[in-house]
Amino acid sequence: MMAAVEPSPSLFVRPLGAVENNPTALRLILGGKLRQLRVNAGLDPADVDARLGFSRSKTSRIELGRHGCKPADALALLDLYGVSAEEQVAEFMRLVTQSRQTDWWRSFSDVLSDFFEPLVALEGAAATIRTYEPFYVPGLLQTPAYAEAVIRSGPGHLLTHDVRRRVELRRERQRQLDTPEAPRLWAVIDESVLMRTVGGPHVMREQLLHLVGMMERPRVTLQVAPLEVTASVGVGTGVTYLRFALSDLKDAVYIEHLTDSTFSQKPQAVEQYRDMLDRLGACALTPKQSLELLQQRIKSL
């Protein structure tokens, strides 16, 4: 009796989970794997470009996830790097096909700022989203009416259509929290957020009631940071930290500014802001204390 043939080992850390449905994350993972295979083959990007007849820097763009990998290019790269096992090639090509799907947020390109795009593109693939907001309720926890009031309060004059589209975009982002593989959301808000009556008492009361409801979800943690805490920790702006379950994806941090933002996956920056969020969470009110404060504020409206 012949011994069973061992299947070829996977090229990827499995399972991929929510990443399977996130083309942007898949492109980053595929690019990172191709970079690893190239390095193992002892080649540099220029060598690959020359051997496969690619345009200059095409290999580097594919490896950075900035350039979608065409099926023909993927097959050529795998062949060059010595990947021939049928199972591995089939697995890689399946993910290439997935990565070429259109990201859901592309339909909001009319109102999605370039600097906001990296966060929207990857937050659904995260295992954990940690965020601190000094001025408003985090976007992922906003009601439509509160979101509209926040959007209208921003710089410049927006047409009603643009305001509605931005609210719709926020709602689509929130729907990612309703999926079976939803990220764990840990939000810390400044105490002043509760005192700021955005949109009027009715809108604010509805918003705070929504927060109370969201706190009942097992994958949502909300803390309120007293004013003296945020003053001592030294947080001056909104921060969102994305932690991924897969080693193929680097953790990221998104820092808000007045008219733009910074999105970084550099280890030093990520570690700095993760440490800040750790200190903030340790000093903030517990979820139970935060809930009590929310309920007090609701009664006062």
CSV table of C-alpha atoms in Angstrom, one decimal:
chain,number,residue,atom,x,y,z
A,1,MET,CA,0.0,0.0,0.0
A,2,MET,CA,1.5,3.4,-1.0
A,3,ALA,CA,2.0,6.0,1.6
A,4,ALA,CA,-0.3,9.0,1.4
A,5,VAL,CA,1.3,12.0,-0.2
A,6,GLU,CA,1.8,14.9,2.2
A,7,PRO,CA,0.0,18.1,1.0
A,8,SER,CA,2.2,21.1,0.3
A,9,PRO,CA,2.5,23.5,3.2
A,10,SER,CA,0.5,26.7,2.9
A,11,LEU,CA,2.4,29.8,1.8
A,12,PHE,CA,0.3,31.9,4.2
A,13,VAL,CA,-0.6,32.0,7.9
A,14,ARG,CA,-4.0,30.5,8.2
A,15,PRO,CA,-6.9,31.1,8.6
A,16,LEU,CA,-7.0,34.5,7.0
A,17,GLY,CA,-10.4,35.4,8.5
A,18,ALA,CA,-11.9,38.8,7.6
A,19,VAL,CA,-8.8,39.5,5.4
A,20,GLU,CA,-10.3,37.1,2.8
A,21,ASN,CA,-12.9,39.8,2.0
A,22,ASN,CA,-10.6,42.8,2.1
A,23,PRO,CA,-8.8,43.3,-1.3
A,24,THR,CA,-6.5,46.0,0.1
A,25,ALA,CA,-5.3,43.7,2.9
A,26,LEU,CA,-4.9,40.8,0.5
A,27,ARG,CA,-2.7,42.9,-1.8
A,28,LEU,CA,-0.4,43.8,1.1
A,29,ILE,CA,-0.2,40.1,2.2
A,30,LEU,CA,0.5,38.9,-1.3
A,31,GLY,CA,3.1,41.6,-1.9
A,32,GLY,CA,4.8,40.7,1.4
A,33,LYS,CA,4.9,37.0,0.4
A,34,LEU,CA,6.3,37.8,-3.0
A,35,ARG,CA,9.0,39.9,-1.3
A,36,GLN,CA,9.9,37.0,1.0
A,37,LEU,CA,10.0,34.6,-1.9
A,38,ARG,CA,12.2,36.9,-3.9
A,39,VAL,CA,14.6,37.4,-1.0
A,40,ASN,CA,14.8,33.6,-0.5
A,41,ALA,CA,15.6,33.3,-4.2
A,42,GLY,CA,18.5,35.7,-3.8
A,43,LEU,CA,17.2,38.2,-6.3
A,44,ASP,CA,16.7,42.0,-6.1
A,45,PRO,CA,13.7,43.9,-7.6
A,46,ALA,CA,15.7,45.1,-10.6
A,47,ASP,CA,16.8,41.5,-11.4
A,48,VAL,CA,13.1,40.4,-11.4
A,49,ASP,CA,12.0,43.4,-13.6
A,50,ALA,CA,14.7,42.6,-16.1
A,51,ARG,CA,14.1,38.8,-16.2
A,52,LEU,CA,10.3,39.1,-16.6
A,53,GLY,CA,10.3,42.2,-18.8
A,54,PHE,CA,8.5,44.3,-16.3
A,55,SER,CA,8.6,48.0,-16.4
A,56,ARG,CA,11.0,49.7,-14.0
A,57,SER,CA,10.0,49.3,-10.3
A,58,LYS,CA,7.0,47.2,-11.1
A,59,THR,CA,8.2,44.4,-8.8
A,60,SER,CA,8.6,46.9,-5.9
A,61,ARG,CA,5.1,48.3,-6.5
A,62,ILE,CA,3.6,44.8,-6.4
A,63,GLU,CA,5.5,44.0,-3.2
A,64,LEU,CA,4.3,47.1,-1.5
A,65,GLY,CA,0.7,46.3,-2.4
A,66,ARG,CA,0.4,49.5,-4.4
A,67,HIS,CA,0.0,47.7,-7.7
A,68,GLY,CA,-2.6,44.9,-8.2
A,69,CYS,CA,-0.9,41.7,-9.3
A,70,LYS,CA,-2.2,40.4,-12.5
A,71,PRO,CA,-2.7,36.6,-12.7
A,72,ALA,CA,-0.1,36.2,-15.5
A,73,ASP,CA,2.4,38.3,-13.5
A,74,ALA,CA,1.7,36.2,-10.4
A,75,LEU,CA,2.3,32.9,-12.2
A,76,ALA,CA,5.6,34.3,-13.7
A,77,LEU,CA,6.8,35.4,-10.3
A,78,LEU,CA,6.0,32.1,-8.6
A,79,ASP,CA,7.7,30.2,-11.4
A,80,LEU,CA,10.8,32.5,-11.2
A,81,TYR,CA,10.9,31.9,-7.4
A,82,GLY,CA,10.6,28.2,-7.7
A,83,VAL,CA,7.1,27.7,-6.3
A,84,SER,CA,5.8,24.8,-8.3
A,85,ALA,CA,3.6,22.7,-5.9
A,86,GLU,CA,0.1,22.7,-7.4
A,87,GLU,CA,-1.6,23.3,-4.0
A,88,GLN,CA,0.6,26.4,-3.3
A,89,VAL,CA,0.1,27.8,-6.7
A,90,ALA,CA,-3.7,27.3,-6.6
A,91,GLU,CA,-3.9,28.9,-3.2
A,92,PHE,CA,-1.8,31.9,-4.3
A,93,MET,CA,-3.8,32.4,-7.4
A,94,ARG,CA,-7.1,32.2,-5.6
A,95,LEU,CA,-6.0,35.0,-3.3
A,96,VAL,CA,-4.8,37.0,-6.3
A,97,THR,CA,-8.3,36.7,-7.8
A,98,GLN,CA,-9.8,37.9,-4.5
A,99,SER,CA,-7.3,40.8,-4.3
A,100,ARG,CA,-8.5,42.1,-7.7
A,101,GLN,CA,-12.1,42.5,-6.5
A,102,THR,CA,-13.3,46.1,-5.9
A,103,ASP,CA,-13.1,47.4,-2.3
A,104,TRP,CA,-16.5,48.4,-1.0
A,105,TRP,CA,-15.3,51.9,-0.2
A,106,ARG,CA,-14.4,52.6,-3.8
A,107,SER,CA,-18.0,53.6,-4.4
A,108,PHE,CA,-17.5,56.5,-2.0
A,109,SER,CA,-14.5,57.9,-3.8
A,110,ASP,CA,-16.5,61.1,-4.4
A,111,VAL,CA,-16.4,62.0,-0.7
A,112,LEU,CA,-13.5,59.9,0.6
A,113,SER,CA,-10.4,62.0,1.2
A,114,ASP,CA,-7.0,60.5,0.2
A,115,PHE,CA,-5.6,60.8,3.6
A,116,PHE,CA,-8.6,58.9,5.2
A,117,GLU,CA,-8.5,56.1,2.6
A,118,PRO,CA,-5.8,53.9,4.3
A,119,LEU,CA,-7.8,53.7,7.6
A,120,VAL,CA,-11.1,52.9,5.8
A,121,ALA,CA,-9.4,50.3,3.6
A,122,LEU,CA,-7.9,48.3,6.4
A,123,GLU,CA,-10.0,48.7,9.6
A,124,GLY,CA,-12.3,45.9,8.6
A,125,ALA,CA,-9.4,43.5,8.4
A,126,ALA,CA,-8.1,44.3,11.9
A,127,ALA,CA,-8.5,42.0,14.8
A,128,THR,CA,-8.6,45.0,17.2
A,129,ILE,CA,-9.4,48.7,16.7
A,130,ARG,CA,-8.3,51.0,19.5
A,131,THR,CA,-9.2,54.6,19.3
A,132,TYR,CA,-9.1,57.8,21.3
A,133,GLU,CA,-11.2,60.8,20.4
A,134,PRO,CA,-10.8,64.2,22.2
A,135,PHE,CA,-13.7,66.1,20.6
A,136,TYR,CA,-16.4,63.8,19.3
A,137,VAL,CA,-17.8,60.3,19.7
A,138,PRO,CA,-15.7,57.9,17.4
A,139,GLY,CA,-17.1,57.6,13.9
A,140,LEU,CA,-17.7,53.9,14.3
A,141,LEU,CA,-20.0,54.6,17.2
A,142,GLN,CA,-21.9,57.7,15.9
A,143,THR,CA,-25.6,57.8,15.1
A,144,PRO,CA,-26.6,59.2,11.7
A,145,ALA,CA,-27.9,62.4,13.2
A,146,TYR,CA,-24.8,63.0,15.3
A,147,ALA,CA,-22.6,62.1,12.4
A,148,GLU,CA,-24.4,64.7,10.2
A,149,ALA,CA,-24.0,67.4,12.9
A,150,VAL,CA,-20.3,66.6,13.2
A,151,ILE,CA,-19.8,66.7,9.4
A,152,ARG,CA,-21.7,70.0,9.0
A,153,SER,CA,-19.5,71.5,11.7
A,154,GLY,CA,-16.4,70.9,9.8
A,155,PRO,CA,-14.4,73.4,7.7
A,156,GLY,CA,-16.0,74.7,4.5
A,157,HIS,CA,-19.5,74.5,3.2
A,158,LEU,CA,-20.7,71.1,2.1
A,159,LEU,CA,-23.7,70.5,-0.2
A,160,THR,CA,-26.5,68.4,1.3
A,161,HIS,CA,-25.7,65.6,-1.1
A,162,ASP,CA,-22.1,65.5,0.1
A,163,VAL,CA,-23.2,65.5,3.8
A,164,ARG,CA,-25.5,62.6,3.1
A,165,ARG,CA,-22.8,60.6,1.3
A,166,ARG,CA,-20.4,61.1,4.2
A,167,VAL,CA,-23.0,59.9,6.6
A,168,GLU,CA,-23.6,56.8,4.4
A,169,LEU,CA,-19.9,56.1,4.3
A,170,ARG,CA,-19.8,56.2,8.1
A,171,ARG,CA,-22.8,53.8,8.3
A,172,GLU,CA,-21.0,51.4,5.9
A,173,ARG,CA,-17.9,51.4,8.1
A,174,GLN,CA,-20.1,50.7,11.2
A,175,ARG,CA,-21.7,47.6,9.5
A,176,GLN,CA,-18.3,45.9,9.7
A,177,LEU,CA,-18.9,45.6,13.4
A,178,ASP,CA,-21.9,43.5,12.7
A,179,THR,CA,-20.1,40.7,10.9
A,180,PRO,CA,-19.2,37.4,12.5
A,181,GLU,CA,-15.5,38.2,12.2
A,182,ALA,CA,-16.0,41.8,13.4
A,183,PRO,CA,-12.9,43.5,15.0
A,184,ARG,CA,-12.8,44.1,18.7
A,185,LEU,CA,-13.4,47.8,19.3
A,186,TRP,CA,-11.8,49.5,22.3
A,187,ALA,CA,-12.7,53.2,22.4
A,188,VAL,CA,-11.6,55.9,24.9
A,189,ILE,CA,-13.3,59.3,24.7
A,190,ASP,CA,-12.5,62.5,26.5
A,191,GLU,CA,-14.9,63.5,29.2
A,192,SER,CA,-15.6,66.8,27.4
A,193,VAL,CA,-17.2,64.8,24.5
A,194,LEU,CA,-20.1,64.0,26.8
A,195,MET,CA,-20.5,67.7,27.7
A,196,ARG,CA,-20.4,68.9,24.1
A,197,THR,CA,-24.1,68.9,23.0
A,198,VAL,CA,-23.5,68.2,19.3
A,199,GLY,CA,-26.6,68.7,17.2
A,200,GLY,CA,-28.8,69.8,20.2
A,201,PRO,CA,-30.1,67.9,23.3
A,202,HIS,CA,-32.3,65.5,21.3
A,203,VAL,CA,-29.5,64.3,19.0
A,204,MET,CA,-27.0,64.1,21.9
A,205,ARG,CA,-29.3,62.1,24.1
A,206,GLU,CA,-30.0,59.7,21.2
A,207,GLN,CA,-26.2,59.4,20.7
A,208,LEU,CA,-25.5,58.7,24.3
A,209,LEU,CA,-28.2,56.1,24.4
A,210,HIS,CA,-26.6,54.4,21.4
A,211,LEU,CA,-23.3,54.3,23.2
A,212,VAL,CA,-25.0,52.6,26.2
A,213,GLY,CA,-26.4,50.0,23.8
A,214,MET,CA,-23.1,49.4,22.1
A,215,MET,CA,-21.4,48.8,25.4
A,216,GLU,CA,-23.6,45.7,25.8
A,217,ARG,CA,-21.8,44.1,22.9
A,218,PRO,CA,-19.1,41.7,24.0
A,219,ARG,CA,-16.6,43.0,21.4
A,220,VAL,CA,-17.0,46.7,22.3
A,221,THR,CA,-15.3,48.4,25.2
A,222,LEU,CA,-15.9,52.0,25.9
A,223,GLN,CA,-14.1,54.1,28.5
A,224,VAL,CA,-14.3,57.8,29.4
A,225,ALA,CA,-11.1,59.6,30.3
A,226,PRO,CA,-11.6,62.4,32.9
A,227,LEU,CA,-10.1,65.8,31.9
A,228,GLU,CA,-7.2,65.5,34.4
A,229,VAL,CA,-6.3,62.2,32.8
A,230,THR,CA,-6.0,63.4,29.2
A,231,ALA,CA,-4.1,66.5,30.5
A,232,SER,CA,-1.5,64.2,32.2
A,233,VAL,CA,-1.1,61.7,29.4
A,234,GLY,CA,-0.6,64.5,26.9
A,235,VAL,CA,-3.0,63.3,24.1
A,236,GLY,CA,-3.7,66.3,21.8
A,237,THR,CA,-5.4,64.6,18.8
A,238,GLY,CA,-7.5,61.7,17.7
A,239,VAL,CA,-5.6,58.4,17.3
A,240,THR,CA,-6.7,55.0,15.9
A,241,TYR,CA,-4.6,51.9,16.2
A,242,LEU,CA,-5.2,48.8,14.1
A,243,ARG,CA,-3.9,45.5,15.3
A,244,PHE,CA,-4.0,42.6,12.9
A,245,ALA,CA,-4.1,38.9,13.8
A,246,LEU,CA,-1.9,37.9,10.9
A,247,SER,CA,1.9,38.3,11.1
A,248,ASP,CA,1.7,39.0,7.3
A,249,LEU,CA,0.1,42.4,8.1
A,250,LYS,CA,1.9,45.1,10.1
A,251,ASP,CA,0.0,46.9,12.8
A,252,ALA,CA,-0.9,50.5,11.9
A,253,VAL,CA,-1.7,53.9,13.5
A,254,TYR,CA,-3.8,56.7,12.1
A,255,ILE,CA,-3.3,60.2,13.6
A,256,GLU,CA,-5.8,62.9,12.9
A,257,HIS,CA,-4.8,66.5,12.2
A,258,LEU,CA,-7.0,69.6,11.4
A,259,THR,CA,-7.2,69.1,7.6
A,260,ASP,CA,-5.3,65.8,7.0
A,261,SER,CA,-3.9,62.8,8.8
A,262,THR,CA,-0.9,60.5,9.1
A,263,PHE,CA,-1.2,56.8,8.5
A,264,SER,CA,1.9,54.8,9.5
A,265,GLN,CA,3.0,51.2,9.9
A,266,LYS,CA,6.5,52.1,11.0
A,267,PRO,CA,7.2,50.1,14.2
A,268,GLN,CA,8.5,53.0,16.2
A,269,ALA,CA,5.5,55.2,15.5
A,270,VAL,CA,3.1,52.3,16.1
A,271,GLU,CA,4.8,51.4,19.4
A,272,GLN,CA,4.7,55.0,20.6
A,273,TYR,CA,1.0,55.4,20.1
A,274,ARG,CA,0.2,51.9,21.4
A,275,ASP,CA,2.0,52.8,24.6
A,276,MET,CA,0.0,56.1,24.8
A,277,LEU,CA,-3.3,54.3,24.4
A,278,ASP,CA,-2.2,51.7,27.0
A,279,ARG,CA,-1.5,54.5,29.6
A,280,LEU,CA,-4.7,56.3,28.7
A,281,GLY,CA,-6.8,53.2,29.1
A,282,ALA,CA,-5.2,52.4,32.4
A,283,CYS,CA,-6.0,55.9,33.8
A,284,ALA,CA,-9.5,56.2,32.3
A,285,LEU,CA,-12.7,55.3,34.1
A,286,THR,CA,-13.5,51.6,34.0
A,287,PRO,CA,-16.3,50.6,31.6
A,288,LYS,CA,-18.7,50.3,34.5
A,289,GLN,CA,-17.8,53.8,35.8
A,290,SER,CA,-18.0,55.1,32.2
A,291,LEU,CA,-21.5,53.6,31.9
A,292,GLU,CA,-22.6,55.3,35.1
A,293,LEU,CA,-21.3,58.7,33.8
A,294,LEU,CA,-23.1,58.2,30.5
A,295,GLN,CA,-26.4,57.5,32.3
A,296,GLN,CA,-25.9,60.6,34.5
A,297,ARG,CA,-25.4,62.7,31.4
A,298,ILE,CA,-28.4,61.2,29.7
A,299,LYS,CA,-30.6,62.2,32.6
A,300,SER,CA,-29.4,65.7,32.5
A,301,LEU,CA,-30.4,66.2,28.8
